[in-house]
Amino acid sequence: MPRLLHLLTAGLALASSLAVPAARAADPVLLVTSPVALQAAEKSGAGFGRWFDVPMAASGIATNQALARAPAWQSIANPLKGSLAALQRRDPQAGVGIARYPHRIFDARWLASPDAFFELVGVANRMDRRPFQPGACGETRLVYRLAYRSAAMQSRLPMTVAVELRGDAPDADGSCASAARRWQPPQASMKDEALGHWLVSADGPLAPPRLAQARIAQVTTNLQSVRWPSAVRPDLGGHAEYLLRAFRWNAGTQRFDAGPLENTPDVAKLKADAPLRKALLQWLQQPDTLRALDSATVRIPDRFLATESVSVAPRGLERLANRPFEQLFAPGDWQPVPGSRTLQSPQAVLRRLDDLSCAGCHQSRAVAGFHLLGLDRRGASRTFTTGNALALPHSPHLQDELARRERYVKAAMTTPVPDPFRPLAAPDDESAAPEKATVGASCEPTRITASADPWRDRAQKLPRTAATTCEGADSVCEKTSVGFPGGMCSGACDPKDPNGTCGGIAILSDFNQCLAAKQPFGDCLSKHTRPGNLRSCSAQKPCREDYICAQAEGQPEGRGACIPPYFLFQMRVDGHS
């Protein structure tokens, strides 16, 4: 199989499973996820420690123990610890560990552990963010993920930190053609390590001046704050919450200050302050605002915004907690906007607003609350473990987004101001034909009764129909109550099934007891799984909502099998030690 760069370029969607011809040298890079390329960039100056003035090893890695001594990192870690402590005070059933607590929270000790570190898992060209960065050609984003290596085990953890950097200033003619060309690699067939070195070279998009503290627009964090297993929430197949925060660099104090979350309203404050809520509604109803809303370039003033948000899974936008604007406004507050692309009804206006909020975005065709988690590659990833590896580094939404970003960057080379329009992350497609109940399909229809308090959400079972009855005499419906949201059609491994692949299904009770006893993850996996037919997946064939594309034995790189995300050890906060 020809080498795959895991370099997304204009004209090339990320498809880690396919052997594709090399991109043309003239095609700008959109996304880099190759572990080899990213580790080379870390060694050459793009390591996580640089943002907090922490010395790094030759590998470009700084331990979290070293980070914890840095005031700049403390200014981020301490607010996160405060949010987790507040969650534990509010929920007496929440705590660290499997054995004692039914609601398992993120162990804040990882943020200062000598075994833990943040590794670079993605570099993203976000020139399309120009409308949000006045005076700059969009953004560059470096995404880091929390991981650890100890004597007992190694894994990544469900936490990312994104450093968002302002791009170069526009050219004299107001265009961003020079910035677009900056993302063009010098050769069409650069090896991954060479690509990483080029990124941070004097001619690359991550040249030292472009990694200066003054370039930081903000740092955003996303972590799984708590997970309830399916035994606790059998109607939903489990419940997880993701804490979202943003921090801005303060050059005067050399610290990060908590900042507002883009286009994410402070629901509690606005509900308690009727005049403020009215002011937000009036601002949003202005014609200029509605035009910006339609194109996805609206920038809601800071005074209306939250500094902390929580997204919840599973069931995405069916959960009211992921739709903050629907909590604040009724459809009757809005009118259709003639000539718009996304605001054709009052309900569509609310849908667009929620789509642009942090919670709404992170639960729209996401991977359990994330859009970029990094590539797991045997022999290259620092924490690769068989049975605990993603087949794809990104979400279905990001996969589709790349085509839009490609058009924008290519247009920036010839057009002063390209069209920044972004469609909905998860469009409502009522005309779509019902999915056949083949392997991987939903087989337990339910209706969500949603509340602003996600702990009170309930899933009511609906009668099973022909469309939700699994096809095949030997098929079975894996139940929501044991961790398969919406149920999942499966059965015995069938090598003749064109839609399936043989994979391991955890026997949850035994598997969790094994982890609670602090046994090595690999031992628990080998002893407490059973084979089953799972839906095969790739970048072009994504899993359905609330499922993740995991590596499966015998599948080539970039292809895998769909399983619930929390069956993958790296996607859950509990069981790590």
Coordinates of C-alpha atoms in Angstrom, one line a residue:
M1 CA 0.0 0.0 0.0
P2 CA 1.5 3.4 -0.9
R3 CA 2.5 5.6 2.0
L4 CA -0.3 7.8 3.2
L5 CA 0.8 11.2 4.4
H6 CA -2.2 12.0 6.6
L7 CA -1.8 15.4 5.1
L8 CA -5.0 17.0 4.0
T9 CA -4.5 19.2 0.9
A10 CA -6.7 21.1 -1.3
G11 CA -8.4 18.6 -3.6
L12 CA -7.8 15.8 -1.1
A13 CA -10.2 14.8 1.6
L14 CA -8.7 13.0 4.6
A15 CA -9.1 9.3 3.9
S16 CA -6.5 7.4 5.9
S17 CA -7.5 4.1 4.4
L18 CA -7.0 4.9 0.8
A19 CA -3.9 4.8 -1.4
V20 CA -4.0 8.1 -3.1
P21 CA -1.6 9.9 -5.5
A22 CA 0.6 12.6 -4.0
A23 CA -0.9 16.1 -3.9
R24 CA 0.4 18.8 -6.2
A25 CA 3.1 21.0 -4.7
A26 CA 0.8 24.0 -5.4
D27 CA -1.9 22.6 -3.1
P28 CA -1.9 24.2 0.4
V29 CA -2.0 22.0 3.4
L30 CA -5.3 22.0 5.3
L31 CA -4.6 19.5 8.1
V32 CA -1.7 17.5 9.3
T33 CA -2.3 14.5 11.5
S34 CA 0.7 12.2 10.8
P35 CA 2.3 11.3 14.1
V36 CA 5.8 11.3 12.5
A37 CA 5.3 14.8 11.0
L38 CA 3.8 16.2 14.2
Q39 CA 6.6 14.7 16.4
A40 CA 9.2 16.3 14.1
A41 CA 7.4 19.6 14.5
E42 CA 7.4 19.2 18.3
K43 CA 11.1 18.5 18.4
S44 CA 11.7 21.6 16.3
G45 CA 9.7 24.0 18.5
A46 CA 6.0 23.3 18.4
G47 CA 5.8 21.3 21.6
F48 CA 3.2 22.1 24.2
G49 CA 5.6 23.4 26.8
R50 CA 6.6 26.4 24.6
W51 CA 3.2 28.1 25.3
F52 CA 4.0 28.1 29.1
D53 CA 7.7 28.8 29.0
V54 CA 8.5 25.2 30.2
P55 CA 11.7 23.5 29.2
M56 CA 11.1 20.4 27.0
A57 CA 13.0 17.2 26.4
A58 CA 14.7 16.5 23.1
S59 CA 11.4 14.8 22.0
G60 CA 9.6 18.2 22.4
I61 CA 7.6 16.8 25.3
A62 CA 7.2 18.4 28.7
T63 CA 5.7 16.4 31.6
N64 CA 2.6 17.8 33.3
Q65 CA 4.6 17.8 36.5
A66 CA 6.9 20.3 34.9
L67 CA 4.0 22.2 33.5
A68 CA 2.4 22.4 37.0
R69 CA 5.2 24.6 38.2
A70 CA 4.6 27.2 35.5
P71 CA 2.3 30.1 36.4
A72 CA 1.0 30.3 32.9
W73 CA -0.2 26.7 33.0
Q74 CA -1.6 27.1 36.5
S75 CA -3.8 29.9 35.1
I76 CA -5.5 27.3 32.9
A77 CA -5.3 24.2 35.1
N78 CA -6.6 25.8 38.2
P79 CA -9.9 27.0 36.7
L80 CA -10.4 23.5 35.2
K81 CA -9.8 22.0 38.6
G82 CA -12.3 24.4 40.1
S83 CA -15.0 23.4 37.6
L84 CA -14.4 19.7 38.4
A85 CA -14.5 20.4 42.1
A86 CA -17.8 22.3 41.7
L87 CA -19.2 19.3 39.8
Q88 CA -18.3 16.9 42.6
R89 CA -19.9 19.2 45.2
R90 CA -23.1 19.3 43.1
D91 CA -23.2 15.5 42.6
P92 CA -22.4 13.4 45.7
Q93 CA -22.3 10.3 43.4
A94 CA -19.4 11.7 41.4
G95 CA -15.8 10.9 42.1
V96 CA -12.6 9.4 40.7
G97 CA -12.5 5.7 40.0
I98 CA -14.8 2.8 39.0
A99 CA -15.1 0.9 42.3
R100 CA -16.5 3.6 44.5
Y101 CA -18.4 6.0 42.3
P102 CA -21.3 5.5 39.8
H103 CA -20.5 8.9 38.2
R104 CA -16.8 8.9 37.3
I105 CA -15.2 12.3 37.0
F106 CA -12.0 13.4 35.3
D107 CA -9.0 12.9 37.6
A108 CA -7.5 16.4 37.9
R109 CA -4.2 14.9 39.1
W110 CA -3.4 14.1 35.5
L111 CA -2.9 17.8 35.0
A112 CA 0.2 17.7 37.2
S113 CA 1.3 14.0 36.8
P114 CA 4.9 13.1 36.0
D115 CA 3.5 10.3 33.8
A116 CA 1.2 12.6 31.7
F117 CA 1.9 15.0 28.9
F118 CA 0.2 16.8 26.0
E119 CA 1.2 15.8 22.5
L120 CA 0.5 17.5 19.3
V121 CA -2.2 15.6 17.4
G122 CA -3.1 18.1 14.7
V123 CA -2.1 21.3 12.9
A124 CA -5.0 23.0 11.1
N125 CA -5.0 25.7 8.5
R126 CA -8.0 27.9 9.4
M127 CA -7.7 30.7 7.0
D128 CA -11.5 30.5 6.7
R129 CA -11.6 32.0 10.1
R130 CA -10.6 35.4 8.7
P131 CA -14.0 37.0 9.6
F132 CA -13.3 36.3 13.3
Q133 CA -9.7 37.7 13.3
P134 CA -9.8 41.3 12.0
G135 CA -6.5 42.3 10.6
A136 CA -5.3 38.8 10.1
C137 CA -5.7 36.0 7.5
G138 CA -7.6 33.7 9.7
E139 CA -6.0 31.4 12.2
T140 CA -3.6 28.5 12.6
R141 CA -4.6 25.9 15.2
L142 CA -2.4 23.5 17.0
V143 CA -4.4 20.8 18.8
Y144 CA -2.8 18.9 21.7
R145 CA -4.2 15.8 23.4
L146 CA -3.6 14.6 27.0
A147 CA -1.8 11.2 27.2
Y148 CA 0.2 9.2 29.7
R149 CA 2.7 6.4 30.0
S150 CA 3.2 4.6 33.2
A151 CA 4.8 1.3 34.3
A152 CA 1.3 -0.3 34.3
M153 CA -0.3 1.1 31.2
Q154 CA -0.4 3.8 28.5
S155 CA -3.2 5.6 26.8
R156 CA -4.5 8.9 25.6
L157 CA -7.3 10.6 27.6
P158 CA -10.4 12.4 26.6
M159 CA -9.0 16.0 26.8
T160 CA -7.7 18.3 24.1
V161 CA -6.2 21.8 24.3
A162 CA -6.2 23.9 21.1
V163 CA -3.8 26.9 20.7
E164 CA -5.4 29.3 18.2
L165 CA -2.9 31.7 16.6
R166 CA -3.7 34.7 14.5
G167 CA -2.6 34.4 10.9
D168 CA -0.4 36.8 8.9
A169 CA -1.6 40.3 8.1
P170 CA -3.3 40.6 4.7
D171 CA -1.4 41.8 1.6
A172 CA -1.3 45.4 0.6
D173 CA -4.2 44.8 -1.8
G174 CA -6.3 43.4 1.1
S175 CA -6.1 39.8 -0.1
C176 CA -4.6 36.8 1.8
A177 CA -2.8 35.3 -1.3
S178 CA 0.6 35.3 0.4
A179 CA -0.8 33.7 3.5
A180 CA -2.3 30.9 1.4
R181 CA 0.9 30.3 -0.4
R182 CA 2.7 30.1 2.9
W183 CA 0.9 26.7 3.4
Q184 CA 2.2 25.3 0.2
P185 CA 4.9 22.6 0.9
P186 CA 8.0 22.9 -1.4
Q187 CA 7.6 19.3 -2.7
A188 CA 4.8 17.1 -3.7
S189 CA 6.1 14.0 -2.1
M190 CA 7.7 15.0 1.2
K191 CA 8.2 12.3 3.7
D192 CA 6.3 12.8 7.0
E193 CA 9.4 13.8 9.0
A194 CA 10.5 16.3 6.4
L195 CA 7.0 17.7 6.3
G196 CA 7.1 18.3 10.1
H197 CA 10.5 20.0 9.9
W198 CA 9.2 22.2 7.0
L199 CA 6.1 23.3 9.0
V200 CA 8.3 25.0 11.6
S201 CA 11.1 26.1 9.2
A202 CA 11.6 29.8 8.4
D203 CA 9.5 29.3 5.2
G204 CA 6.8 27.3 6.9
P205 CA 3.4 28.2 8.3
L206 CA 4.7 27.5 11.8
A207 CA 7.9 29.6 11.5
P208 CA 9.1 30.9 14.9
P209 CA 7.6 34.4 14.5
R210 CA 4.3 32.8 13.8
L211 CA 4.5 30.8 17.1
A212 CA 5.1 34.0 19.2
Q213 CA 3.0 34.5 22.3
A214 CA 1.6 37.7 20.8
R215 CA 0.0 35.6 18.1
I216 CA -2.2 33.7 20.5
A217 CA -5.9 34.6 20.0
Q218 CA -7.0 32.1 22.6
V219 CA -6.5 28.7 24.1
T220 CA -9.5 26.4 24.3
T221 CA -9.9 23.3 26.4
N222 CA -12.3 20.4 26.0
L223 CA -12.4 17.5 28.4
Q224 CA -14.7 14.7 29.4
S225 CA -15.6 15.9 32.9
V226 CA -17.8 13.0 34.0
R227 CA -19.1 9.7 32.6
W228 CA -22.0 7.7 33.8
P229 CA -21.9 4.1 32.5
S230 CA -24.9 2.4 30.9
A231 CA -25.7 0.5 34.1
V232 CA -26.5 3.9 35.6
R233 CA -28.3 5.3 32.6
P234 CA -29.6 2.3 30.8
D235 CA -32.2 4.2 28.8
L236 CA -29.6 6.4 27.1
G237 CA -26.8 3.8 27.0
G238 CA -24.7 5.9 29.3
H239 CA -24.2 9.7 29.8
A240 CA -21.1 11.8 29.4
E241 CA -20.4 15.5 29.9
Y242 CA -17.7 17.6 28.2
L243 CA -16.4 20.8 29.8
L244 CA -15.5 23.6 27.4
R245 CA -13.4 26.6 28.4
A246 CA -11.5 29.4 26.7
F247 CA -8.5 31.4 27.9
R248 CA -6.9 34.6 26.5
W249 CA -3.2 35.5 26.9
N250 CA -2.6 38.5 29.2
A251 CA 0.8 39.9 28.2
G252 CA 0.9 42.2 31.2
T253 CA 0.6 39.4 33.8
Q254 CA 2.1 36.7 31.6
R255 CA -0.9 34.5 32.5
F256 CA -4.1 33.3 30.8
D257 CA -7.4 34.9 31.8
A258 CA -10.7 33.0 31.4
G259 CA -12.4 34.3 28.3
P260 CA -15.9 34.2 26.7
L261 CA -16.8 31.2 24.6
E262 CA -17.5 32.2 21.0
N263 CA -21.2 32.6 20.2
T264 CA -22.2 30.6 23.4
P265 CA -24.7 32.5 25.5
D266 CA -24.6 32.5 29.3
V267 CA -28.0 30.8 29.7
A268 CA -28.3 31.1 33.4
K269 CA -27.3 34.8 33.4
L270 CA -29.7 35.7 30.6
K271 CA -32.6 33.8 32.1
A272 CA -32.1 35.7 35.3
D273 CA -31.8 39.1 33.6
A274 CA -34.8 39.8 31.3
P275 CA -33.4 43.2 30.0
L276 CA -30.1 41.6 29.0
R277 CA -32.0 38.7 27.3
K278 CA -34.1 41.3 25.4
A279 CA -31.0 43.2 24.4
L280 CA -29.5 40.0 23.0
L281 CA -32.7 39.2 21.1
Q282 CA -32.8 42.7 19.6
W283 CA -29.2 42.6 18.6
L284 CA -29.7 39.2 16.9
Q285 CA -32.7 40.4 15.0
Q286 CA -30.8 43.2 13.3
P287 CA -30.6 42.7 9.5
D288 CA -26.8 42.9 9.5
T289 CA -26.6 40.3 12.3
L290 CA -29.0 38.0 10.5
R291 CA -26.9 38.1 7.3
A292 CA -23.8 37.3 9.4
L293 CA -25.7 34.5 11.1
D294 CA -26.7 33.0 7.8
S295 CA -23.1 32.8 6.6
A296 CA -21.9 31.6 10.0
T297 CA -19.7 34.7 10.6
V298 CA -21.7 36.3 13.4
R299 CA -19.8 37.4 16.4
I300 CA -22.0 37.9 19.5
P301 CA -20.7 40.6 21.9
D302 CA -18.9 39.3 24.9
R303 CA -21.4 40.7 27.4
F304 CA -23.9 38.0 26.5
L305 CA -21.4 35.1 26.5
A306 CA -20.6 32.3 28.9
T307 CA -17.1 31.5 30.1
E308 CA -17.9 27.9 30.6
S309 CA -20.1 25.5 28.7
V310 CA -21.0 21.8 29.0
S311 CA -21.9 19.6 26.1
V312 CA -23.5 16.2 26.7
A313 CA -23.7 12.8 25.0
P314 CA -25.2 10.7 23.6
R315 CA -28.0 11.8 21.3
G316 CA -26.4 15.1 20.2
L317 CA -28.8 17.8 19.4
E318 CA -31.8 15.9 20.8
R319 CA -30.5 16.9 24.2
L320 CA -31.6 20.4 25.1
A321 CA -28.4 21.1 27.0
N322 CA -26.6 21.2 23.6
R323 CA -29.0 23.8 22.3
P324 CA -28.5 26.9 24.5
F325 CA -30.5 29.3 22.3
E326 CA -33.5 27.0 22.3
Q327 CA -33.4 27.3 26.1
L328 CA -33.6 31.1 25.8
F329 CA -35.9 31.9 22.9
A330 CA -39.0 30.5 21.3
P331 CA -39.7 30.0 17.6
G332 CA -42.2 32.9 17.9
D333 CA -39.4 35.3 18.6
W334 CA -38.2 34.9 15.0
Q335 CA -39.2 35.3 11.4
P336 CA -38.0 33.6 8.2
V337 CA -35.3 35.5 6.4
P338 CA -36.1 35.6 2.7
G339 CA -33.1 34.9 0.5
S340 CA -31.1 33.3 3.2
R341 CA -29.4 29.9 2.9
T342 CA -30.1 28.6 6.4
L343 CA -32.8 30.9 8.0
Q344 CA -35.9 29.8 6.1
S345 CA -38.1 29.3 9.2
P346 CA -38.2 30.4 12.8
Q347 CA -37.0 26.9 13.8
A348 CA -34.2 27.2 11.3
V349 CA -33.0 30.4 12.9
L350 CA -32.7 28.7 16.3
R351 CA -31.1 25.7 14.7
R352 CA -28.4 28.0 13.2
L353 CA -27.8 29.8 16.4
D354 CA -27.3 26.5 18.3
D355 CA -25.1 25.2 15.5
L356 CA -22.6 28.1 16.2
S357 CA -22.5 27.6 19.9
C358 CA -19.7 25.6 21.5
A359 CA -22.0 22.9 22.9
G360 CA -24.0 22.6 19.7
C361 CA -20.9 22.4 17.5
H362 CA -19.2 19.8 19.7
Q363 CA -22.3 17.5 19.6
S364 CA -22.9 17.8 15.8
R365 CA -21.6 14.8 14.0
A366 CA -18.7 14.7 16.5
V367 CA -16.7 11.9 18.0
A368 CA -18.1 11.8 21.5
G369 CA -17.8 15.5 22.0
F370 CA -14.6 16.1 19.9
H371 CA -13.8 16.9 16.3
L372 CA -10.1 16.1 16.3
L373 CA -8.5 13.4 18.5
G374 CA -5.4 12.4 16.6
L375 CA -4.2 9.4 14.7
D376 CA -3.2 6.1 16.4
R377 CA -0.5 4.5 14.3
R378 CA 1.4 1.4 15.3
G379 CA 5.1 2.0 15.6
A380 CA 4.6 5.8 15.5
S381 CA 2.1 6.9 18.1
R382 CA 3.6 7.2 21.6
T383 CA 0.8 5.4 23.4
F384 CA -0.4 3.0 20.7
T385 CA -2.1 -0.1 22.3
T386 CA -3.9 -2.8 20.3
G387 CA -7.6 -2.7 21.0
N388 CA -7.4 1.0 22.1
A389 CA -6.9 2.7 18.8
L390 CA -8.9 5.0 16.6
A391 CA -9.1 4.2 12.9
L392 CA -9.6 7.9 12.0
P393 CA -8.2 11.0 13.7
H394 CA -11.3 13.2 13.2
S395 CA -15.1 13.4 13.2
P396 CA -17.4 13.0 10.3
H397 CA -18.2 16.8 10.5
L398 CA -14.5 17.7 10.1
Q399 CA -14.2 15.3 7.2
D400 CA -16.9 17.1 5.3
E401 CA -15.6 20.5 6.5
L402 CA -12.3 20.0 4.7
A403 CA -13.9 20.4 1.3
R404 CA -15.3 23.8 2.2
R405 CA -12.0 24.9 3.7
E406 CA -10.3 23.7 0.5
R407 CA -12.5 26.0 -1.6
Y408 CA -11.9 28.9 0.7
V409 CA -8.1 28.6 0.7
K410 CA -7.9 28.1 -3.1
A411 CA -10.2 31.2 -3.6
A412 CA -7.9 33.2 -1.3
M413 CA -5.1 32.9 -3.8
T414 CA -7.1 34.9 -6.4
T415 CA -10.0 36.6 -4.6
P416 CA -9.5 39.4 -2.0
V417 CA -12.5 38.2 0.1
P418 CA -13.7 34.6 -0.5
D419 CA -17.2 33.5 0.5
P420 CA -16.9 32.4 4.1
F421 CA -20.3 30.6 4.2
R422 CA -20.4 27.4 6.3
P423 CA -23.4 25.1 6.1
L424 CA -24.9 23.5 9.2
A425 CA -22.6 20.9 10.9
A426 CA -25.5 18.5 11.1
P427 CA -28.2 19.5 8.5
D428 CA -31.7 18.4 9.2
D429 CA -32.5 16.1 6.2
E430 CA -36.1 15.1 6.5
S431 CA -36.1 13.8 2.9
A432 CA -33.4 11.2 3.6
A433 CA -34.5 7.6 3.1
P434 CA -34.7 5.5 6.3
E435 CA -31.6 3.4 6.9
K436 CA -31.9 -0.3 6.3
A437 CA -31.4 -2.3 9.5
T438 CA -28.2 -4.0 8.4
V439 CA -25.2 -4.4 10.6
G440 CA -24.5 -1.4 12.7
A441 CA -28.0 0.2 12.3
S442 CA -30.2 1.3 15.1
C443 CA -32.7 -1.3 16.3
E444 CA -34.1 0.3 19.5
P445 CA -36.1 3.4 18.5
T446 CA -36.6 5.9 21.3
R447 CA -37.9 9.4 21.9
I448 CA -35.9 11.8 24.1
T449 CA -37.7 13.9 26.7
A450 CA -35.2 16.6 27.1
S451 CA -34.6 19.1 29.9
A452 CA -32.3 22.0 30.3
D453 CA -30.8 19.9 33.1
P454 CA -29.4 16.9 31.2
W455 CA -29.5 14.7 34.3
R456 CA -33.3 14.7 33.9
D457 CA -33.4 13.7 30.3
R458 CA -35.2 10.5 29.6
A459 CA -35.3 8.1 26.6
Q460 CA -38.7 6.5 26.0
K461 CA -38.8 3.3 24.0
L462 CA -40.9 3.3 20.9
P463 CA -42.5 0.3 19.1
R464 CA -40.1 -1.5 16.9
T465 CA -40.9 -1.4 13.2
A466 CA -39.8 -3.3 10.1
A467 CA -37.2 -0.5 9.6
T468 CA -35.7 -1.1 13.0
T469 CA -35.8 -4.9 12.9
C470 CA -32.3 -6.2 12.2
E471 CA -32.0 -8.0 8.9
G472 CA -30.7 -11.6 8.7
A473 CA -31.7 -14.8 10.5
D474 CA -28.7 -14.8 12.8
S475 CA -28.8 -11.1 13.6
V476 CA -29.2 -9.7 17.1
C477 CA -29.9 -6.3 18.5
E478 CA -27.3 -5.2 21.0
K479 CA -29.2 -3.3 23.7
T480 CA -29.0 0.3 24.6
S481 CA -29.0 -0.8 28.3
V482 CA -25.6 -2.4 27.9
G483 CA -24.0 0.6 26.2
F484 CA -25.2 0.6 22.6
P485 CA -27.1 3.9 22.2
G486 CA -30.2 3.4 20.1
G487 CA -29.4 -0.3 19.9
M488 CA -27.1 -1.8 17.3
C489 CA -27.7 -4.6 14.8
S490 CA -25.0 -7.2 15.1
G491 CA -24.5 -11.0 15.0
A492 CA -21.9 -13.6 14.4
C493 CA -18.8 -12.5 12.4
D494 CA -19.6 -12.9 8.7
P495 CA -16.7 -12.5 6.2
K496 CA -19.2 -12.3 3.4
D497 CA -21.0 -9.3 4.8
P498 CA -20.0 -6.3 2.5
N499 CA -20.9 -3.9 5.3
G500 CA -19.4 -5.7 8.2
T501 CA -16.1 -6.5 9.8
C502 CA -15.3 -8.8 12.7
G503 CA -14.5 -7.0 15.9
G504 CA -14.4 -7.4 19.7
I505 CA -17.4 -6.4 21.8
A506 CA -16.6 -5.8 25.5
I507 CA -18.5 -7.9 28.0
L508 CA -19.1 -4.7 30.0
S509 CA -19.7 -6.0 33.5
D510 CA -16.7 -8.3 33.5
F511 CA -14.6 -5.8 31.6
N512 CA -15.3 -3.0 34.1
Q513 CA -14.7 -5.3 37.1
C514 CA -11.4 -6.1 35.6
L515 CA -10.5 -2.4 35.3
A516 CA -11.8 -1.7 38.7
A517 CA -9.3 -4.3 40.0
K518 CA -6.6 -2.2 38.4
Q519 CA -5.7 -5.0 36.0
P520 CA -3.8 -4.0 32.8
F521 CA -6.1 -2.8 30.0
G522 CA -4.7 -5.3 27.5
D523 CA -5.4 -8.2 29.9
C524 CA -9.0 -7.1 30.5
L525 CA -9.5 -6.7 26.7
S526 CA -8.2 -10.2 25.9
K527 CA -10.2 -11.9 28.7
H528 CA -13.5 -10.1 28.6
T529 CA -14.5 -9.5 25.0
R530 CA -16.5 -11.5 22.5
P531 CA -16.3 -11.5 18.7
G532 CA -19.2 -9.9 16.8
N533 CA -20.1 -8.5 13.4
L534 CA -19.7 -4.7 13.4
R535 CA -20.3 -2.1 10.7
S536 CA -17.1 -1.3 8.8
C537 CA -16.1 2.3 8.6
S538 CA -13.7 4.8 7.0
A539 CA -13.5 8.5 6.2
Q540 CA -15.9 8.0 3.3
K541 CA -18.2 5.7 5.3
P542 CA -18.5 7.2 8.7
C543 CA -20.3 5.6 11.7
R544 CA -23.7 6.7 12.7
E545 CA -24.2 9.2 15.5
D546 CA -22.9 8.1 18.9
Y547 CA -20.5 5.5 17.4
I548 CA -16.8 5.7 16.7
C549 CA -14.6 4.2 14.1
A550 CA -12.1 2.0 16.0
Q551 CA -9.2 0.0 14.6
A552 CA -10.1 -3.6 14.0
E553 CA -7.9 -6.7 13.5
G554 CA -7.2 -7.4 9.8
Q555 CA -8.3 -4.0 8.6
P556 CA -5.8 -1.7 6.7
E557 CA -4.9 1.7 8.1
G558 CA -7.9 4.1 7.9
R559 CA -10.5 1.4 8.0
G560 CA -12.1 0.1 11.1
A561 CA -15.3 -1.0 12.9
C562 CA -18.1 1.1 14.5
I563 CA -18.4 0.7 18.3
P564 CA -19.8 2.9 21.1
P565 CA -17.0 5.4 22.0
Y566 CA -16.8 4.4 25.6
F567 CA -15.9 0.9 24.7
L568 CA -12.6 2.4 23.7
F569 CA -10.4 2.9 26.8
Q570 CA -8.9 6.3 25.6
M571 CA -12.4 7.8 25.2
R572 CA -13.4 7.4 28.9
V573 CA -12.1 9.1 32.0
D574 CA -12.5 6.0 34.2
G575 CA -10.3 3.0 34.6
H576 CA -6.9 4.8 34.1
S577 CA -4.4 4.5 36.9

